[in-house]
PDB file of C-alpha atoms in Angstrom:
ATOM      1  CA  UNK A   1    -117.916 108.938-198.918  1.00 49.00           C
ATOM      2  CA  UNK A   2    -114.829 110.323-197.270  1.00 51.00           C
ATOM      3  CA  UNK A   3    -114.200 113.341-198.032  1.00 55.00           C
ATOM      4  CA  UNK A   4    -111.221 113.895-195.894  1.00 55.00           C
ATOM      5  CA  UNK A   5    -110.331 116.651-193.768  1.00 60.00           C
ATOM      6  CA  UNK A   6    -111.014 119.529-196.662  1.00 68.00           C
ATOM      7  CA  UNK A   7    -112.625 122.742-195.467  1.00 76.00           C
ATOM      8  CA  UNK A   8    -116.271 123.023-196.282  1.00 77.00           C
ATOM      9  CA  UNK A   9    -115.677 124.458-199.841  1.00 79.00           C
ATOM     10  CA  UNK A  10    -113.426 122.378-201.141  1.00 78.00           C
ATOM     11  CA  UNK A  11    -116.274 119.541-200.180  1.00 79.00           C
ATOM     12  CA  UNK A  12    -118.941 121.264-201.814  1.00 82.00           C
ATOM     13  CA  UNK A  13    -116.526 121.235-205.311  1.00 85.00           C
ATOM     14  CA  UNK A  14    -115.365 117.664-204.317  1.00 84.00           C
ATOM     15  CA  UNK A  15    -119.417 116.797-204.239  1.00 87.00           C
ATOM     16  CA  UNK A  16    -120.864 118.594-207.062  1.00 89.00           C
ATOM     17  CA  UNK A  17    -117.832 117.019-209.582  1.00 88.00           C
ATOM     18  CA  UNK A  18    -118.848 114.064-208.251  1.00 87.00           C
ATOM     19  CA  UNK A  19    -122.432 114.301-209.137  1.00 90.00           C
ATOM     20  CA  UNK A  20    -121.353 115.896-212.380  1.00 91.00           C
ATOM     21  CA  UNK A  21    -119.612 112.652-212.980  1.00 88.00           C
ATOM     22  CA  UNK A  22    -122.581 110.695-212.100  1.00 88.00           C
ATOM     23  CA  UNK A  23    -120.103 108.410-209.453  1.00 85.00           C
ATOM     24  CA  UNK A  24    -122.560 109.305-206.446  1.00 88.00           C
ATOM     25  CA  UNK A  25    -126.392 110.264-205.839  1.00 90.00           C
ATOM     26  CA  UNK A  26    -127.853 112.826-203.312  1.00 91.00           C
ATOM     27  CA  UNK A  27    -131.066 112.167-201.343  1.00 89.00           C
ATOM     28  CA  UNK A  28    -132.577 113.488-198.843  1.00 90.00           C
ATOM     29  CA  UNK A  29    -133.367 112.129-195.817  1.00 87.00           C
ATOM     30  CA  UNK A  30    -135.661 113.574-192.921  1.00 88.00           C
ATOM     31  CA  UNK A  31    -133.656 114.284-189.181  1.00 84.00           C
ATOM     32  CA  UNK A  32    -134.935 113.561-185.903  1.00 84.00           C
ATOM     33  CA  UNK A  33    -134.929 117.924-185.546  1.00 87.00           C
ATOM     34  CA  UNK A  34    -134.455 120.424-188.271  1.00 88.00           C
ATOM     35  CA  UNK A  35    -134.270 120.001-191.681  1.00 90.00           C
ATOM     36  CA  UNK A  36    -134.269 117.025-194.069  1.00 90.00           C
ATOM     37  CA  UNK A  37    -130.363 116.308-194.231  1.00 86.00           C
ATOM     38  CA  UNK A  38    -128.423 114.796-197.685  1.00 86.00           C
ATOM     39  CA  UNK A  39    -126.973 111.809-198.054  1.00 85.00           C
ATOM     40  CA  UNK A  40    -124.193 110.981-200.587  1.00 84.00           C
ATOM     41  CA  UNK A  41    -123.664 107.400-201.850  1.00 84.00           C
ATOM     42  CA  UNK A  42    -121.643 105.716-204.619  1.00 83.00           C
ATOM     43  CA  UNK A  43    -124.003 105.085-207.978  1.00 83.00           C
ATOM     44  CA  UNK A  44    -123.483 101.914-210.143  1.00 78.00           C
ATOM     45  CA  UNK A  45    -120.946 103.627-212.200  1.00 77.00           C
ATOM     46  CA  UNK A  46    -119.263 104.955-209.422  1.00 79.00           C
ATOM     47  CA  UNK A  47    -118.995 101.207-207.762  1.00 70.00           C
ATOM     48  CA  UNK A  48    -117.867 100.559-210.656  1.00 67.00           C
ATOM     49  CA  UNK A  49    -115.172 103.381-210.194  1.00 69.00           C
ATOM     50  CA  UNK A  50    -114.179 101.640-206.807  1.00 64.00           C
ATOM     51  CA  UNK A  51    -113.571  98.605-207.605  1.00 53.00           C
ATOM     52  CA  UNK A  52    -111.691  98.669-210.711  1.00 53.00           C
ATOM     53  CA  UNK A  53    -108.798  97.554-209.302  1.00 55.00           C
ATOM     54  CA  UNK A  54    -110.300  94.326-208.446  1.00 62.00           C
ATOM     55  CA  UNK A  55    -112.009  94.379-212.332  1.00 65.00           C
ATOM     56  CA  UNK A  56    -108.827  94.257-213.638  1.00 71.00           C
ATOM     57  CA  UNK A  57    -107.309  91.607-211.496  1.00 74.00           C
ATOM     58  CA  UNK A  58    -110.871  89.429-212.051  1.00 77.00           C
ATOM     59  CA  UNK A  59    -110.217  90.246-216.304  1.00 77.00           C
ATOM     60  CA  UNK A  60    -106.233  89.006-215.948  1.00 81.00           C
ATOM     61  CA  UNK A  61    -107.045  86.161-213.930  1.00 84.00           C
ATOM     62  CA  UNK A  62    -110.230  85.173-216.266  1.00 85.00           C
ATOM     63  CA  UNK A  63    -108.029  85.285-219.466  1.00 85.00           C
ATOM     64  CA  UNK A  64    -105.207  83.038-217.499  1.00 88.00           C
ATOM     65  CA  UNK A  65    -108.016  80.258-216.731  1.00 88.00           C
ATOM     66  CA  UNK A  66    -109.157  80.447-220.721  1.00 85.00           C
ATOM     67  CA  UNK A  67    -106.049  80.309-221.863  1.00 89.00           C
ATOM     68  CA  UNK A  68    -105.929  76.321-220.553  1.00 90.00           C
ATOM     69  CA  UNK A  69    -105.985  74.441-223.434  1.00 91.00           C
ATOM     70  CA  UNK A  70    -107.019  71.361-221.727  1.00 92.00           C
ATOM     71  CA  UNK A  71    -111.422  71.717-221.798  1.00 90.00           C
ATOM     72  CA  UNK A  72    -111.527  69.195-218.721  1.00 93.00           C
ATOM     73  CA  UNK A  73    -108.743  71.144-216.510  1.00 92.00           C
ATOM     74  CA  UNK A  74    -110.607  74.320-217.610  1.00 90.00           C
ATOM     75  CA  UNK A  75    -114.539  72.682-216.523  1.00 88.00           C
ATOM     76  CA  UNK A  76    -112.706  71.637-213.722  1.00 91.00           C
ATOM     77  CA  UNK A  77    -110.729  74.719-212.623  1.00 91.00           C
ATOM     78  CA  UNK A  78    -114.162  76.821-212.846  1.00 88.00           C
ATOM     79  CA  UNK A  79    -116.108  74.641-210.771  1.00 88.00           C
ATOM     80  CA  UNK A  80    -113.440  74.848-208.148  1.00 91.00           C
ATOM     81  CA  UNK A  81    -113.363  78.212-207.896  1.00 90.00           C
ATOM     82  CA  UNK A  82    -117.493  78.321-208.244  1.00 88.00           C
ATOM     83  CA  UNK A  83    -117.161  75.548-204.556  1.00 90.00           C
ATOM     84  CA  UNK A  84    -114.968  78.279-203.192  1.00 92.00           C
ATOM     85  CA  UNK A  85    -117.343  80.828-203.453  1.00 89.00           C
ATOM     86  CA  UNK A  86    -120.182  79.049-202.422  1.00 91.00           C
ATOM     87  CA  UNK A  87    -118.555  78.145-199.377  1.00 91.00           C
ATOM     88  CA  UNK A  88    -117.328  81.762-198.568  1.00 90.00           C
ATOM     89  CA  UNK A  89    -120.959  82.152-198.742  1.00 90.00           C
ATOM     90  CA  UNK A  90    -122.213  79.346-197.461  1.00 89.00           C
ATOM     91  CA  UNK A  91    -123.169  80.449-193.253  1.00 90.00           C
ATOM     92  CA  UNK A  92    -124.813  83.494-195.188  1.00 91.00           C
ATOM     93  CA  UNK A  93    -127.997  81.202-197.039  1.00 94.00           C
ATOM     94  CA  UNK A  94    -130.073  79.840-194.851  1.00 93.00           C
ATOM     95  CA  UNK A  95    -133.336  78.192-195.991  1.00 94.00           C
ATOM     96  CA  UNK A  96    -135.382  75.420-195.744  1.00 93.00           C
ATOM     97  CA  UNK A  97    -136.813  75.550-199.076  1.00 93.00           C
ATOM     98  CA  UNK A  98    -135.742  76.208-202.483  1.00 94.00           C
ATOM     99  CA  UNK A  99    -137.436  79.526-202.482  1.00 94.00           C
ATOM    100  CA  UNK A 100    -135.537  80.431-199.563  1.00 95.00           C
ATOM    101  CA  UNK A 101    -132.433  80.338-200.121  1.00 95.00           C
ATOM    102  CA  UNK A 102    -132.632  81.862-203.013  1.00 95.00           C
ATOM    103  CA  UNK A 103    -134.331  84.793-201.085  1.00 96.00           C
ATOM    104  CA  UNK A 104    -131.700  84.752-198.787  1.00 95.00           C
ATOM    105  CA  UNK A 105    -128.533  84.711-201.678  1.00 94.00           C
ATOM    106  CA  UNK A 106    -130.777  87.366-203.417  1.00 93.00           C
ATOM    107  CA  UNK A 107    -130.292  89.398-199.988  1.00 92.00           C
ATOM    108  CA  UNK A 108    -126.719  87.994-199.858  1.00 90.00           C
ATOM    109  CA  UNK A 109    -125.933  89.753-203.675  1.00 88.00           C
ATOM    110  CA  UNK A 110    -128.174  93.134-202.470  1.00 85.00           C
ATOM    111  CA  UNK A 111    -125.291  93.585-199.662  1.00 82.00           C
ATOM    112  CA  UNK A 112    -122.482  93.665-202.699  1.00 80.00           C
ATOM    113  CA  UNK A 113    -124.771  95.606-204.472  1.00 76.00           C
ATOM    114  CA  UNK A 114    -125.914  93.122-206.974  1.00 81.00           C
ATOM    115  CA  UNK A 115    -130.171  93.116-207.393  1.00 84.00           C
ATOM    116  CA  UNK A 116    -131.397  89.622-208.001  1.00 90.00           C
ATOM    117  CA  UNK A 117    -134.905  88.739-208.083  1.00 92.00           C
ATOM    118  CA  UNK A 118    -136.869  85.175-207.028  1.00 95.00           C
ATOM    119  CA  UNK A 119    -139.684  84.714-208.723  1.00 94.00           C
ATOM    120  CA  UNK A 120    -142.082  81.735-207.184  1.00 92.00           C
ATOM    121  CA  UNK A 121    -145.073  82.075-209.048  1.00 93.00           C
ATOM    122  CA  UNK A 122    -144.090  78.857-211.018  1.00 89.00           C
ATOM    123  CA  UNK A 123    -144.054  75.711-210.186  1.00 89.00           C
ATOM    124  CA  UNK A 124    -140.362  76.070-209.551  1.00 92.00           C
ATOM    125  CA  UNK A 125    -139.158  79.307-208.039  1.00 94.00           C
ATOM    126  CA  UNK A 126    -136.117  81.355-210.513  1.00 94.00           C
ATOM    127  CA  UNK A 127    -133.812  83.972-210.021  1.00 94.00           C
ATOM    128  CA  UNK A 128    -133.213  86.607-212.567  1.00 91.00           C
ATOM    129  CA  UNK A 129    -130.434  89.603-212.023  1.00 85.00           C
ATOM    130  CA  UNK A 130    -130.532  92.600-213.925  1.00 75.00           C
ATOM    131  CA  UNK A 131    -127.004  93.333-214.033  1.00 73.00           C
ATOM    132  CA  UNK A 132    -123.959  91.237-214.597  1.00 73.00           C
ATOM    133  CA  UNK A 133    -121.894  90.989-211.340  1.00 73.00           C
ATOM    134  CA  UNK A 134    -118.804  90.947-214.335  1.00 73.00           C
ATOM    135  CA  UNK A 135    -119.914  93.025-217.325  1.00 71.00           C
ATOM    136  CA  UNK A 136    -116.281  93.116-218.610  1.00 70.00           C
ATOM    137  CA  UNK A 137    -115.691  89.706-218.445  1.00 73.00           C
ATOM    138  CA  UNK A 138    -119.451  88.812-219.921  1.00 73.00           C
ATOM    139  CA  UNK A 139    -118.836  90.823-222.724  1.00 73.00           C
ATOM    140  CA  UNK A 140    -115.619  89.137-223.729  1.00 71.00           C
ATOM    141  CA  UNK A 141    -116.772  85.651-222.881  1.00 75.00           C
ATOM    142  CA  UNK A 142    -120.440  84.004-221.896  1.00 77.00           C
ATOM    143  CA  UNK A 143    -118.473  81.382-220.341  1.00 81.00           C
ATOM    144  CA  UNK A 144    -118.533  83.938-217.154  1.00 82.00           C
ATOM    145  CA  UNK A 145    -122.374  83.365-216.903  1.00 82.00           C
ATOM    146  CA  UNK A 146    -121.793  79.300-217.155  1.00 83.00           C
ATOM    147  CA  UNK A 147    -119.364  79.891-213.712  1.00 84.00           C
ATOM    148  CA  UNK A 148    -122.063  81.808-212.293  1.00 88.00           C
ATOM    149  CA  UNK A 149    -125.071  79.291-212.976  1.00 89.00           C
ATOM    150  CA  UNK A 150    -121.904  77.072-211.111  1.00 89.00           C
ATOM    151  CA  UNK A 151    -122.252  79.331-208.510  1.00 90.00           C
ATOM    152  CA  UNK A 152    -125.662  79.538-208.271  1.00 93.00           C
ATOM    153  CA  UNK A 153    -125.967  75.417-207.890  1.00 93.00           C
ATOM    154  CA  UNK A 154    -123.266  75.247-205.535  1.00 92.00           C
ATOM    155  CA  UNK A 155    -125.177  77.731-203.087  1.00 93.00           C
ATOM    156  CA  UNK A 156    -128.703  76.158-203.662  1.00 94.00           C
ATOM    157  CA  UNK A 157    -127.874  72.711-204.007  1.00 91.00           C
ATOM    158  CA  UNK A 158    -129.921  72.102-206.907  1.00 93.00           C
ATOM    159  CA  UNK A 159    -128.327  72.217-210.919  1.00 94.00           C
ATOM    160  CA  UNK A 160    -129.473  75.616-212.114  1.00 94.00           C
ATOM    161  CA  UNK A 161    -129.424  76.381-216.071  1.00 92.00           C
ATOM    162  CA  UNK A 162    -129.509  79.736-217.918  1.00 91.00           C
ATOM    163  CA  UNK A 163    -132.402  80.243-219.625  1.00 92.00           C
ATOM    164  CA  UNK A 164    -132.226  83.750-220.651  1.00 89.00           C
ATOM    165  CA  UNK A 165    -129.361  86.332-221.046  1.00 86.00           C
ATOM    166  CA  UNK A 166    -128.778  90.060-221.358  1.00 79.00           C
ATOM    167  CA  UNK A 167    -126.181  88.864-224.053  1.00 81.00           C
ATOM    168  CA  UNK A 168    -128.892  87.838-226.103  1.00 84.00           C
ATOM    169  CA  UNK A 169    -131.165  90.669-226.066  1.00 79.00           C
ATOM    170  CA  UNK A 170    -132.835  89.881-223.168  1.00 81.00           C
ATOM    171  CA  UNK A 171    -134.010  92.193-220.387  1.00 77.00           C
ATOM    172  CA  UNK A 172    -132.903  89.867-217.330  1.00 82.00           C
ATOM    173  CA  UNK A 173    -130.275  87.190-216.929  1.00 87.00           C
ATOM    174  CA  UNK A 174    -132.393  83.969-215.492  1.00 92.00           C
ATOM    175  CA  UNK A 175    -131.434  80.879-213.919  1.00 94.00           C
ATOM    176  CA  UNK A 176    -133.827  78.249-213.102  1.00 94.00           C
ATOM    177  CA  UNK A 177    -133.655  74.441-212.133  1.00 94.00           C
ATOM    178  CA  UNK A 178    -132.347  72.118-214.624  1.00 87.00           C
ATOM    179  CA  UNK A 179    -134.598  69.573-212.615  1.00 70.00           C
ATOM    180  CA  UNK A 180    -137.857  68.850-211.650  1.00 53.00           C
ATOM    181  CA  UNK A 181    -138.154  68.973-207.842  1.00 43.00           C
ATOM    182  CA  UNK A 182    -140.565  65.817-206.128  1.00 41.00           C
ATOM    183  CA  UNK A 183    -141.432  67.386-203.444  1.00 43.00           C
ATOM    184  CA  UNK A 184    -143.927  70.265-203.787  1.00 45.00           C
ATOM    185  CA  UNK A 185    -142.685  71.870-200.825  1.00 42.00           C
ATOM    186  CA  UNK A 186    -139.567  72.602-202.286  1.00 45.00           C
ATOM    187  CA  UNK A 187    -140.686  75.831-204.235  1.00 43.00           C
ATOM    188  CA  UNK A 188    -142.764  76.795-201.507  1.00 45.00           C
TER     189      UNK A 188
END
């Protein structure tokens, strides 16, 4: 957190609004000498905070691509823009398996703050995040989590599906494999 060049009380005041707000958490964490030390960073709600600037570009540009009429140009524009991200991301999941590379976007989405979890204790491993990288846009329209199952077979190579949703009540968004994989090595 930068807290500029403020003298030590105004940074104390800056700090404790800030925790008042709930927009960042204290720990503390132990020094090399001396005493434990704090440590401020940004909550949810507070990464929220910093990037609403980009929310509200992501919300106008989302209600520009709905408002094409055409269903085809539409399909067609998301799944661009769902190749484009997967290639951004694309030298960052590595993986020889099925399992992991989805262990390696899940560590991919912890960097931007997003948790994911893989779970491989089927016969085909899934992936299941607890919060919507786009709550806004969610809220207004599921068609956000079809771009993001997009996304998700873009960057794994293999068609995922949505099986469950936090729009519906449940406790985890999940995406699994809309196919059965021959090789048994593949969720390994």
């Amino acid at each position: 957190i930068f807290l500029g060049n403020w003298s030590r009380c105004i940074r104390r005041q800056r700090l404790v609004r800030l925790l008042d707000q709930q927009l960042i958490e204290r720990n503390t964490v132990p020094s090399p000498r001396g005493r434990p030390r704090p440590v401020y960073r940004p909550t949810t709600q507070g990464l929220r905070r910093i990037g609403e600037t980009f929310a509200d570009l992501s919300i106008a540009l989302w209600q520009v691509i709905r408002s094409i009429e055409d269903l085809e140009v539409r399909r067609g524009l998301m799944a661009r823009i769902s190749h484009r991200l997967a290639t951004m991301y694309a030298d960052k999941v590595n993986g020889d398996t099925l399992t992991q590379r989805m262990q390696s976007v899940k560590e991919l989405f912890d960097e931007r703050h997003l948790q994911l979890q893989v779970d491989d204790s089927g016969q085909l491993p899934i992936i299941s995040g607890e919060a919507c990288p786009c709550p806004d846009l969610a809220e207004q329209d599921r068609e956000v989590c079809s771009m993001e199952g997009l996304l998700f077979s873009e960057i794994l190579g293999v068609p995922m599906e949505l099986t469950s949703c936090r729009l519906d009540g449940d406790c985890v968004c999940t995406y699994e494999p809309r196919v059965a994989i021959a090789s048994g090595s593949q969720s390994q």
